[in-house]
C-alpha positions as a Markdown table, in Angstrom:
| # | Residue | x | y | z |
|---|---|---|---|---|
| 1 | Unk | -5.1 | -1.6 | 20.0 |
| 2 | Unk | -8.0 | -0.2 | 20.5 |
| 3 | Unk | -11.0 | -2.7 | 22.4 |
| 4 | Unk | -14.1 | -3.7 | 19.9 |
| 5 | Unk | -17.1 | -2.0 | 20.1 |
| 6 | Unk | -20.0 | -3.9 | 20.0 |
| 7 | Unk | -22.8 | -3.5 | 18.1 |
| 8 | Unk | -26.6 | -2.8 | 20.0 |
| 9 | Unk | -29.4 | -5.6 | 20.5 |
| 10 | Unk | -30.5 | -6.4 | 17.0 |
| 11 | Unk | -33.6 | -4.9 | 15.9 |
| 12 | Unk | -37.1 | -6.5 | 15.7 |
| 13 | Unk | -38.1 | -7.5 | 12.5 |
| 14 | Unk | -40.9 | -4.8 | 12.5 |
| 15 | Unk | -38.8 | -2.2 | 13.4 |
| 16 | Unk | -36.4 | -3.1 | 10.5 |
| 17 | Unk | -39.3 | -3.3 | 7.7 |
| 18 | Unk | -40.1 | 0.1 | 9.5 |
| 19 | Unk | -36.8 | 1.4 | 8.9 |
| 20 | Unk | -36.2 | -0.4 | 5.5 |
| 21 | Unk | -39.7 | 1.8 | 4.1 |
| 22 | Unk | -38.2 | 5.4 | 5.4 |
| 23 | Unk | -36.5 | 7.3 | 3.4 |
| 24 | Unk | -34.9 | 9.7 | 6.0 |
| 25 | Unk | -31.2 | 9.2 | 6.2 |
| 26 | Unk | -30.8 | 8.9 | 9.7 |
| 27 | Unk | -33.3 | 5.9 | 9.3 |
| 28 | Unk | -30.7 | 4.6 | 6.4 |
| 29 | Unk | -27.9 | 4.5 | 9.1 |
| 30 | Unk | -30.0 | 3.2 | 11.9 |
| 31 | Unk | -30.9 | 0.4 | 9.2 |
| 32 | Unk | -27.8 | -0.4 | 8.6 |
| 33 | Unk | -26.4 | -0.5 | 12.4 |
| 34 | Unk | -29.3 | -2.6 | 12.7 |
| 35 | Unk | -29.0 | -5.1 | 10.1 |
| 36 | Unk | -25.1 | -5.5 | 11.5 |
| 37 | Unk | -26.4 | -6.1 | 14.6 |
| 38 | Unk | -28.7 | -9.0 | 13.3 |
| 39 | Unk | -25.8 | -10.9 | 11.3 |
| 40 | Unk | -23.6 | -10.1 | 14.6 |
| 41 | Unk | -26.1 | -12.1 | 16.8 |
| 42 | Unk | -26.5 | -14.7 | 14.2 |
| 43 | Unk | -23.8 | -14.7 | 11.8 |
| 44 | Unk | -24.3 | -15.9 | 8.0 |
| 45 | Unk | -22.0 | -18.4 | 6.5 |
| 46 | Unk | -19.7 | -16.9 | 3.8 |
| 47 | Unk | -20.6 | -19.1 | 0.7 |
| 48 | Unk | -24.7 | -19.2 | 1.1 |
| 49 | Unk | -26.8 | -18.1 | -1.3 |
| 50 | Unk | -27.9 | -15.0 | 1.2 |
| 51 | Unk | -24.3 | -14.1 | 1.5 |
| 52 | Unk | -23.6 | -12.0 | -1.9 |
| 53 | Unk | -27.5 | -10.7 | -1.2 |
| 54 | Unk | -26.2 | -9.3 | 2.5 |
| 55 | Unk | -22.9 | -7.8 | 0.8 |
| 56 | Unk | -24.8 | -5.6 | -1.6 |
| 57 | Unk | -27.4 | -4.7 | 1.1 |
| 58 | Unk | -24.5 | -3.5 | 3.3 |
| 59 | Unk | -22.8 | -1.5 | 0.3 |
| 60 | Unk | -26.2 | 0.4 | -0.3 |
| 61 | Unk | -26.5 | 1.6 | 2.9 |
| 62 | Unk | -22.6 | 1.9 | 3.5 |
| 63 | Unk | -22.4 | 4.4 | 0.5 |
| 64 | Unk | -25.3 | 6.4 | 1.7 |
| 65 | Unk | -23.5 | 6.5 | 5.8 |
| 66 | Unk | -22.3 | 9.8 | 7.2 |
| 67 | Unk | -18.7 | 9.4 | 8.7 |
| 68 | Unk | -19.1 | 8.6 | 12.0 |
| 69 | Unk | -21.3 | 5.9 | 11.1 |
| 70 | Unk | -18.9 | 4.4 | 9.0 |
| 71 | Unk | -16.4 | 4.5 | 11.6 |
| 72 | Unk | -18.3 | 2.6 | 13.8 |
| 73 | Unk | -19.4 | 0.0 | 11.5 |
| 74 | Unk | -15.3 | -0.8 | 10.4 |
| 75 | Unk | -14.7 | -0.8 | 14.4 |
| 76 | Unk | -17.9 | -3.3 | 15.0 |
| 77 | Unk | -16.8 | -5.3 | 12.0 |
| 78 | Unk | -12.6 | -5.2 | 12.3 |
| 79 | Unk | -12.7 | -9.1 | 13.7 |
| 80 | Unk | -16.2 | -10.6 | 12.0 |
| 81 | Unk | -15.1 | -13.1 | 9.6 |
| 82 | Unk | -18.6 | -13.4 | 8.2 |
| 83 | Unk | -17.8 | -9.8 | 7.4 |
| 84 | Unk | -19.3 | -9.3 | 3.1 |
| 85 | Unk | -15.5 | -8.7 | 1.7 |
| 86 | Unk | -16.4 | -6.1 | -0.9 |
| 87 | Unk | -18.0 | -4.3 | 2.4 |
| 88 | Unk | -14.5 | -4.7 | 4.1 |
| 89 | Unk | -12.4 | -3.8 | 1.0 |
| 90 | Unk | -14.4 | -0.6 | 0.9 |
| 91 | Unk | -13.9 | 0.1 | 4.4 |
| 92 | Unk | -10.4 | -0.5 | 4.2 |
| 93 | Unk | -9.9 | 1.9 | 1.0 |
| 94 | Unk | -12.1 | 4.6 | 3.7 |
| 95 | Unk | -10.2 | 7.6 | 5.3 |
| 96 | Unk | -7.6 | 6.4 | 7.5 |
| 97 | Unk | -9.7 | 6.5 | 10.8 |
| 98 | Unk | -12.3 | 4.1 | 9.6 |
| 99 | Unk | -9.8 | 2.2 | 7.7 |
| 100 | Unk | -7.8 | 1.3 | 10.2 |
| 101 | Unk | -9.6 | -1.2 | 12.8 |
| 102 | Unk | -10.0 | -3.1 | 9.4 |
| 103 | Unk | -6.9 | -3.3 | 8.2 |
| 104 | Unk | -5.3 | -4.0 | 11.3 |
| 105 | Unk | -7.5 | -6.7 | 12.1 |
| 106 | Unk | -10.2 | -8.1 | 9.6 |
| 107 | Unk | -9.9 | -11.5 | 9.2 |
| 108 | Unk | -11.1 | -10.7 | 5.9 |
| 109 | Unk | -8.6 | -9.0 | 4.5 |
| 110 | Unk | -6.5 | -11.0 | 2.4 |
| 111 | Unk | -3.0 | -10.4 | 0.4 |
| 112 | Unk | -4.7 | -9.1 | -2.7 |
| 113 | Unk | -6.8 | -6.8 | -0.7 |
| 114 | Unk | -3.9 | -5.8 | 1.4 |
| 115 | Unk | -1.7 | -4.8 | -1.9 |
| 116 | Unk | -4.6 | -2.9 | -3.1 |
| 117 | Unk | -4.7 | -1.2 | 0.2 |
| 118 | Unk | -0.8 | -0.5 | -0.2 |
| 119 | Unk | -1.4 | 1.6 | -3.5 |
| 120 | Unk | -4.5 | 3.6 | -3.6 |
| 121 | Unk | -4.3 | 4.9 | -0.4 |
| 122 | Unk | -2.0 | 7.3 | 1.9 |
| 123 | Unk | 0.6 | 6.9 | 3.8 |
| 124 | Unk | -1.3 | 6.5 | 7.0 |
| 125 | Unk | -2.8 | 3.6 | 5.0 |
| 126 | Unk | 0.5 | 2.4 | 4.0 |
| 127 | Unk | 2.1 | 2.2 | 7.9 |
| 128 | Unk | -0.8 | 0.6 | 9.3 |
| 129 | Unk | -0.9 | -2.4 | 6.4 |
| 130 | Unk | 2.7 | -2.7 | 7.3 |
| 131 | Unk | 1.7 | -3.0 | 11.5 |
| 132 | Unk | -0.9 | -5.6 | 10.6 |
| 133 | Unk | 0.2 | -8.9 | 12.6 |
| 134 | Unk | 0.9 | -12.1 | 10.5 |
| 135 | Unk | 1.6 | -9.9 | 7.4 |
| 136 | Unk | 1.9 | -12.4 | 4.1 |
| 137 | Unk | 5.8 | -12.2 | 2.5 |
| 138 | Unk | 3.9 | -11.2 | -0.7 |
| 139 | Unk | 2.6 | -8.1 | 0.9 |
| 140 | Unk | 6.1 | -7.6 | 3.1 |
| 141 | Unk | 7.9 | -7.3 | -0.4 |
| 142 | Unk | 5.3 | -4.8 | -1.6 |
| 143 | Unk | 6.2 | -2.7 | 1.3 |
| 144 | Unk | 9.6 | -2.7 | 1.1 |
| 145 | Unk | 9.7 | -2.3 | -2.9 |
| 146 | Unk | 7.8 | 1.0 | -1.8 |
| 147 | Unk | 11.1 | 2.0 | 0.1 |
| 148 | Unk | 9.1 | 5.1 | 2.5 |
| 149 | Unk | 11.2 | 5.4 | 5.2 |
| 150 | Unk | 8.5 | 5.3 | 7.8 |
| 151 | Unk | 6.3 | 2.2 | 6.2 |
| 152 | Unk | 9.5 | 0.4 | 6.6 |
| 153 | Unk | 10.2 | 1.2 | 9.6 |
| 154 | Unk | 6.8 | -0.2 | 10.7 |
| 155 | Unk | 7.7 | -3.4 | 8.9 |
| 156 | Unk | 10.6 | -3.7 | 11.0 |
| 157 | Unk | 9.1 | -3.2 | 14.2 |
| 158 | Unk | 6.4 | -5.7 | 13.1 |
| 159 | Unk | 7.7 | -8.7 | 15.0 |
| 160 | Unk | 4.7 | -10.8 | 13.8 |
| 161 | Unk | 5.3 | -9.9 | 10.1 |
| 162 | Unk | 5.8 | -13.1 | 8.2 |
| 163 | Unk | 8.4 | -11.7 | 6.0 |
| 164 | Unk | 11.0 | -13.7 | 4.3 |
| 165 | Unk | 14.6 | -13.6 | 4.0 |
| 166 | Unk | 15.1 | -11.5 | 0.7 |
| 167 | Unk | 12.5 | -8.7 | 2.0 |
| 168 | Unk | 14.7 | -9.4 | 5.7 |
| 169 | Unk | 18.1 | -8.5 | 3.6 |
| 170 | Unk | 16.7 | -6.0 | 1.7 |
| 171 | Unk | 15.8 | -4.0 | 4.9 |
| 172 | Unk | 19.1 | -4.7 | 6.2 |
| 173 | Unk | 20.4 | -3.1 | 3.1 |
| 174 | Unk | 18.1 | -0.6 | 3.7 |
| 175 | Unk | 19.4 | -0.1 | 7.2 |
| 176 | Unk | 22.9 | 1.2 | 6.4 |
| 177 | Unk | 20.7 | 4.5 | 5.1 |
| 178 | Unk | 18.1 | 4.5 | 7.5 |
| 179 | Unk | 19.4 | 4.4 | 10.9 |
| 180 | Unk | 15.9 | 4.2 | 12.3 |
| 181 | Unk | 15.6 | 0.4 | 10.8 |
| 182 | Unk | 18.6 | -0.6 | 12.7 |
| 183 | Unk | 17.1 | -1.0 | 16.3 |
| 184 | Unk | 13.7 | -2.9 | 15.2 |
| 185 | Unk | 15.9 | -5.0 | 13.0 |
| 186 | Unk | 18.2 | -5.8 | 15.4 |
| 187 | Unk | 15.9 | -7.5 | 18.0 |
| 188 | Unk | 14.0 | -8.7 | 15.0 |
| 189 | Unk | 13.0 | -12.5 | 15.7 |
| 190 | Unk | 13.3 | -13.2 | 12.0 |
| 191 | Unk | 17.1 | -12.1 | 12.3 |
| 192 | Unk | 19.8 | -15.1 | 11.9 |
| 193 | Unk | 23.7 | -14.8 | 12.7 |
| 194 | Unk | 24.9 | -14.1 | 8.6 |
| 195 | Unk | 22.1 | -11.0 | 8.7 |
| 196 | Unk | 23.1 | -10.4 | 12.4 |
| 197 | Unk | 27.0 | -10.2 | 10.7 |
| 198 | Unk | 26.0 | -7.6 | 8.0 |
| 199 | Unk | 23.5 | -5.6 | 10.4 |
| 200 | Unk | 26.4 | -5.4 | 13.0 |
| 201 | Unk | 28.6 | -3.1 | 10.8 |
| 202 | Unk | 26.0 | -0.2 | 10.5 |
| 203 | Unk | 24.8 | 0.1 | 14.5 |
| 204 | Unk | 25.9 | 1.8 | 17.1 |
| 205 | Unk | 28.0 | 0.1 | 20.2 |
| 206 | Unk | 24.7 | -1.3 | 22.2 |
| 207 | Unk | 22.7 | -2.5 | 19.3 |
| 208 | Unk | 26.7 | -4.6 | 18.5 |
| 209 | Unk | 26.4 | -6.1 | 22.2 |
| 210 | Unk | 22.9 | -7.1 | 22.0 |
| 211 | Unk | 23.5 | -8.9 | 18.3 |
| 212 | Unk | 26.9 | -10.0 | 19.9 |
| 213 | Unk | 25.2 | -11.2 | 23.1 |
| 214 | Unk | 22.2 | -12.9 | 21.4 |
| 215 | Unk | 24.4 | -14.8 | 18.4 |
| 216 | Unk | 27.5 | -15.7 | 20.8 |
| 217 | Unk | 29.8 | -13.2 | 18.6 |
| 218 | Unk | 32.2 | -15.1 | 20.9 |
| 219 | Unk | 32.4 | -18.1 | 18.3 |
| 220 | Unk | 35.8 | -17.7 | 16.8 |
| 221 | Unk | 34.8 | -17.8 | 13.2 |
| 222 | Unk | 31.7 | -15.1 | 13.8 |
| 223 | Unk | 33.8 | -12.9 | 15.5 |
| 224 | Unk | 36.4 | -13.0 | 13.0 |
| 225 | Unk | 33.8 | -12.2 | 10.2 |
| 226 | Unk | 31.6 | -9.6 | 12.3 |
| 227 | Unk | 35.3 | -7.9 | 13.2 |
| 228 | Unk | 36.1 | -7.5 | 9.4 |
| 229 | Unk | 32.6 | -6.0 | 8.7 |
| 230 | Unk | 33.1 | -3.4 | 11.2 |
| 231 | Unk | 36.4 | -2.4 | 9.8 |
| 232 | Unk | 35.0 | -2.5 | 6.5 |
| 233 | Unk | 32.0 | 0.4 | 7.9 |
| 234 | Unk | 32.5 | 3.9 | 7.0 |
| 235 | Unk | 31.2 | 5.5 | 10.5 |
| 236 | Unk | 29.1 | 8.9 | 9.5 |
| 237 | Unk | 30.1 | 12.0 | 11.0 |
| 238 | Unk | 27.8 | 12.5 | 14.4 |
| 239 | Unk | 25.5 | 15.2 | 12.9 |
| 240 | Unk | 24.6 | 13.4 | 9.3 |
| 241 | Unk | 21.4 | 11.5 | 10.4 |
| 242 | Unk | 19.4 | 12.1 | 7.3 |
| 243 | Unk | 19.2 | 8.8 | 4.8 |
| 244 | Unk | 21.1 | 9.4 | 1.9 |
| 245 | Unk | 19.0 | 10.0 | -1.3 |
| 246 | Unk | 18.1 | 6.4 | -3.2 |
| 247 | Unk | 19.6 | 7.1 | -6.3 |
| 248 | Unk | 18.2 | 7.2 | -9.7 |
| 249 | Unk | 18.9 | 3.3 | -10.5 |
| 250 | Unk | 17.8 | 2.1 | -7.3 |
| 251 | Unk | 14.5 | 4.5 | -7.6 |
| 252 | Unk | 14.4 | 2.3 | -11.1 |
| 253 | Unk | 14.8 | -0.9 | -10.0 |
| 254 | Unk | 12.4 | -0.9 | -6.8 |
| 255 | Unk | 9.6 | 0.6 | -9.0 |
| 256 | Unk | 10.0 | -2.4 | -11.7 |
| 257 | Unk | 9.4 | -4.4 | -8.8 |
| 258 | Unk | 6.7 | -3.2 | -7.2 |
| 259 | Unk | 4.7 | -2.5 | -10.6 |
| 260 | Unk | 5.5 | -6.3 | -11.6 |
| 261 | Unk | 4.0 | -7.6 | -7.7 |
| 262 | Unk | 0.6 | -5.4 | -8.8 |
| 263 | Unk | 0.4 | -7.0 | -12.4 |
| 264 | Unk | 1.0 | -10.4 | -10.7 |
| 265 | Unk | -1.7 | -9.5 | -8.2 |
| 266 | Unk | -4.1 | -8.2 | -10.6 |
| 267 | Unk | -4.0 | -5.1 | -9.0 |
| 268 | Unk | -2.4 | -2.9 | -11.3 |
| 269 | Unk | -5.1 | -0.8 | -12.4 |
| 270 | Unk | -5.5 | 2.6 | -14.7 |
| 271 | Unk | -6.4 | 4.8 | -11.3 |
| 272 | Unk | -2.4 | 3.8 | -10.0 |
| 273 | Unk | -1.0 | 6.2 | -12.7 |
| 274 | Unk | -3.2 | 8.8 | -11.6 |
| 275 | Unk | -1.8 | 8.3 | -8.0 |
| 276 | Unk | 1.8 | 7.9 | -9.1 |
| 277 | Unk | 1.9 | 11.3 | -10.8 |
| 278 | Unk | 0.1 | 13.1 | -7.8 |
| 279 | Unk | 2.7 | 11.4 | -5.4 |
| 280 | Unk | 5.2 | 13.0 | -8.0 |
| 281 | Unk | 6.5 | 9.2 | -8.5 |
| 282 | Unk | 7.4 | 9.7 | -12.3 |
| 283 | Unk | 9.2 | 6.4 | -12.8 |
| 284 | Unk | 6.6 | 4.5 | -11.4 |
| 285 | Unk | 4.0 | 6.1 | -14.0 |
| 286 | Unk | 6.0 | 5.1 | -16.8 |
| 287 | Unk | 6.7 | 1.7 | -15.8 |
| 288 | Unk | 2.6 | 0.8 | -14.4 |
| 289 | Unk | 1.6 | 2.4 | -18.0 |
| 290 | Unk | 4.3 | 0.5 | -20.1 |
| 291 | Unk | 2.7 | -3.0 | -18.1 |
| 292 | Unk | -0.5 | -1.6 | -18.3 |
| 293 | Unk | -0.9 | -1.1 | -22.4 |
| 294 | Unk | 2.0 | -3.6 | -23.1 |
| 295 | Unk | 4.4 | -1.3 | -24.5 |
| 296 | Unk | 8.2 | -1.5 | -24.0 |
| 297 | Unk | 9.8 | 0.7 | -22.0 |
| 298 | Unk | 11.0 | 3.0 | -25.1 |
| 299 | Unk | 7.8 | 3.7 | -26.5 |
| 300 | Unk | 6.6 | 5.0 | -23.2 |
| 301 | Unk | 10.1 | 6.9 | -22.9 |
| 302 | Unk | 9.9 | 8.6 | -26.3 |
| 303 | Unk | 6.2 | 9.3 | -25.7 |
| 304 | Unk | 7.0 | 11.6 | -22.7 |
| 305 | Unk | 9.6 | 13.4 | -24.0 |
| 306 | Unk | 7.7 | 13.9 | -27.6 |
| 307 | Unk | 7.4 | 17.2 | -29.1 |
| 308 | Unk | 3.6 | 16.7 | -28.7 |
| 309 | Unk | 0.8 | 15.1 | -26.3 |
| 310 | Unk | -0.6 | 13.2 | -29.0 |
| 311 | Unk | 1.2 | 9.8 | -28.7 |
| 312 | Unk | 1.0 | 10.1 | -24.5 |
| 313 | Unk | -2.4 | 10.8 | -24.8 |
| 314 | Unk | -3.4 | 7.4 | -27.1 |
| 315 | Unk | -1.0 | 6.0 | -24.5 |
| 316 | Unk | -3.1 | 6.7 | -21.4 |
| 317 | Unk | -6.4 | 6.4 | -23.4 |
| 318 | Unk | -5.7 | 2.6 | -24.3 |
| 319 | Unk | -5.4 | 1.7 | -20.6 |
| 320 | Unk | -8.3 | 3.2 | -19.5 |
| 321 | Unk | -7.7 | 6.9 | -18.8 |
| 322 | Unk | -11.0 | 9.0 | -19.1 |
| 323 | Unk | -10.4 | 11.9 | -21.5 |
| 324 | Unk | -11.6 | 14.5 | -18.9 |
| 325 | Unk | -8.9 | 13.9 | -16.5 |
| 326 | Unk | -5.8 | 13.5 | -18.8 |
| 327 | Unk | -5.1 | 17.2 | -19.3 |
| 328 | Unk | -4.6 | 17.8 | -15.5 |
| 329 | Unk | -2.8 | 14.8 | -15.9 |
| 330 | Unk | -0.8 | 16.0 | -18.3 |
| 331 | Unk | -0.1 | 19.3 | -16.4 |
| 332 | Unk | 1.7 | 17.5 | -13.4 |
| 333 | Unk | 3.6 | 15.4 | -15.6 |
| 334 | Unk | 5.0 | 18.1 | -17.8 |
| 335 | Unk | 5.6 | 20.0 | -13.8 |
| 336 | Unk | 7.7 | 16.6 | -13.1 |
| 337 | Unk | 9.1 | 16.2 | -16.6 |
| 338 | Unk | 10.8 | 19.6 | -17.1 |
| 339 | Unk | 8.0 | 20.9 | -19.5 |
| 340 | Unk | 7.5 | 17.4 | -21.5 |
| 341 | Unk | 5.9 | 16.2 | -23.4 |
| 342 | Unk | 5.0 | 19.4 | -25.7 |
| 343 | Unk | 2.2 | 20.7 | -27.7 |
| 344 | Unk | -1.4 | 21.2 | -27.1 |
| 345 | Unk | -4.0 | 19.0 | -26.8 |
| 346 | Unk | -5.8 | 18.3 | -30.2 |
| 347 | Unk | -9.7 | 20.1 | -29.8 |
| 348 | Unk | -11.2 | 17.5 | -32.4 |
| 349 | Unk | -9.5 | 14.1 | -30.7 |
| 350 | Unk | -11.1 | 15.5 | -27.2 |
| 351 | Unk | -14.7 | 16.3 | -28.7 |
| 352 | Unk | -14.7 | 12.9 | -30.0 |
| 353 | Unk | -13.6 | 11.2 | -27.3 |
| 354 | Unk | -10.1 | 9.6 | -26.0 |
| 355 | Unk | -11.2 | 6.4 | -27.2 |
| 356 | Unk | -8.5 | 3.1 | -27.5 |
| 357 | Unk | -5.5 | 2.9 | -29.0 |
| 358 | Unk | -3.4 | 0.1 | -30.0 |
| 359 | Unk | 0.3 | -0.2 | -28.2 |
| 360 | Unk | 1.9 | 1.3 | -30.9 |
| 361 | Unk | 0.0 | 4.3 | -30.6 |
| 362 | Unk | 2.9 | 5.4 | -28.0 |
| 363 | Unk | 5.9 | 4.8 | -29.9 |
């Protein structure tokens, strides 16, 4: 973890007013450095009136920051907890590098913001939300409904994560195709002797003394029970060390979820189907736009295997989809969906605008 930088003596209030007048935008930055500094050396109380006022000021000057100056601010302001949090939810939505002194430790950053971070973002993003110490249960879940081999495996290594026995099982689970989970999990301090039993049948012959060692496999009635679970394991040949494909149910099932933890968390927004399709995540498109515009799961079927674009069009327009980007929209889906749905685009229903649609528009 990297040490954090502190911010420079806070300016005088001349040479802010100075600053504050100029126009330059080195002058901007300067202004903004300085006005950090100043709420650094005295911090405001989150919940006065000046509070709000400070958060906008900071998201004007934020917006108008070159990189590097943005960097430093998330590294000067990972562990203030007077921090404005639409400042800190922007920071933490940033490229990677300025994200992540903020997401790994803001104080401000809280289980909503987290799960926003977890699905707009990359897969840099993704790891690092999943390193964050005391992670909430809520936001453990989201990670593993994800199911990316290497945000999980970050989970797993994340001794400090406060995940809960059904996300715990599921990674076990999710350990007999992932061998890298099965170290992590196994010296996970979370781990109790009936997970211990089930994680013993997919590990190696240390990892089994370590869980037999630190759950006294010794006890007759374990070591019965752990015995039968090893006969029970198929061992994989030596060179097979890829995971196994998640098949199309589980794929399914794990996107449900996750799309139902977002509506939940009023996260789900129009801009996640955009990112599913890019990510090629065609199941999670159609189930984030059947929750988003209310339709069942058959209307949103039918609509992207229609012989035109009409009905996924209305679809995407009644949740919020701008009219300008649906056609490349359209294009990766039809790339993911063998060619579907068909048909052109109508001229007149674009030159007027996508407009809303009602739910039934899809069916």
């Amino acid at each position: 973890m990297n040490a954090p930088v502190h911010l420079a003596a806070p300016p005088s209030p001349t040479e802010l007013v100075a600053l504050a007048r100029s126009r330059a935008l080195p002058d901007r930055q300067r202004l903004l450095l300085g006005v950090a500094a100043l709420c650094d050396a005295a911090p405001p109380t989150p919940g006065d009136p000046g509070h709000a006022v400070l958060g906008e000021i900071f998201l004007l000057l934020a917006g108008q920051a070159e990189r590097d100056i943005r960097r430093t601010l998330s590294e000067c302001l990972a562990e203030a907890a007077w921090a404005p949090p639409a400042l800190i939810n922007m920071l933490a939505l940033d490229e990677i590098e300025i994200a992540r002194p903020i997401i790994a430790r803001s104080p401000v950053l809280d289980a909503p913001a987290l799960l926003r971070v977890l699905i707009e973002t990359t897969l840099d993003h993704q790891i690092e939300v999943a390193r964050r110490p005391d992670l909430p249960n809520d936001v453990c879940e989201a990670v593993v409904d994800l199911g990316q081999m290497a945000v999980l495996s970050a989970l797993a290594s994340n001794p400090t994560a406060r995940i809960g026995d059904n996300a715990l099982h599921r990674l076990i689970e999710a350990s007999e195709k992932i061998a890298a989970l099965r170290s992590p999990l196994a010296r996970h301090p979370r781990l109790n002797a009936a997970m211990a039993e089930r994680l013993y049948a997919y590990v190696g012959d240390a990892l089994r003394q370590s869980i037999g060692e630190r759950f006294r496999v010794d006890d007759p009635d374990l070591a019965s029970a752990v015995a039968h679970a090893a006969r029970q394991a198929t061992p994989a040949p030596p060179e097979a060390h890829a995971a196994p494909p998640i098949t199309d149910a589980e794929r399914q099932e794990m996107d449900r979820r996750l799309v139902a933890k977002l509506k939940a968390s009023n996260q789900l927004r129009p801009g996640y189907l955009i990112r599913a399709i890019r990510e090629g995540r065609l199941s999670l498109f159609q189930h984030a736009l059947a929750e988003l515009g209310g339709f069942s799961a058959e209307q949103v079927r039918r609509a992207m295997h229609s012989e035109s674009a009409n009905p996924l069009l209305l679809a995407c327009a009644s949740v919020g989809i701008d009219r300008a980007v649906f056609p490349a929209l359209l294009q990766e889906i039809r790339r993911l969906n063998n060619g579907l749905p068909k048909g052109d685009l109508p001229a007149s229903v674009l030159t007027r605008g996508l407009g809303a649609a009602a739910p039934s528009a899809a069916a």
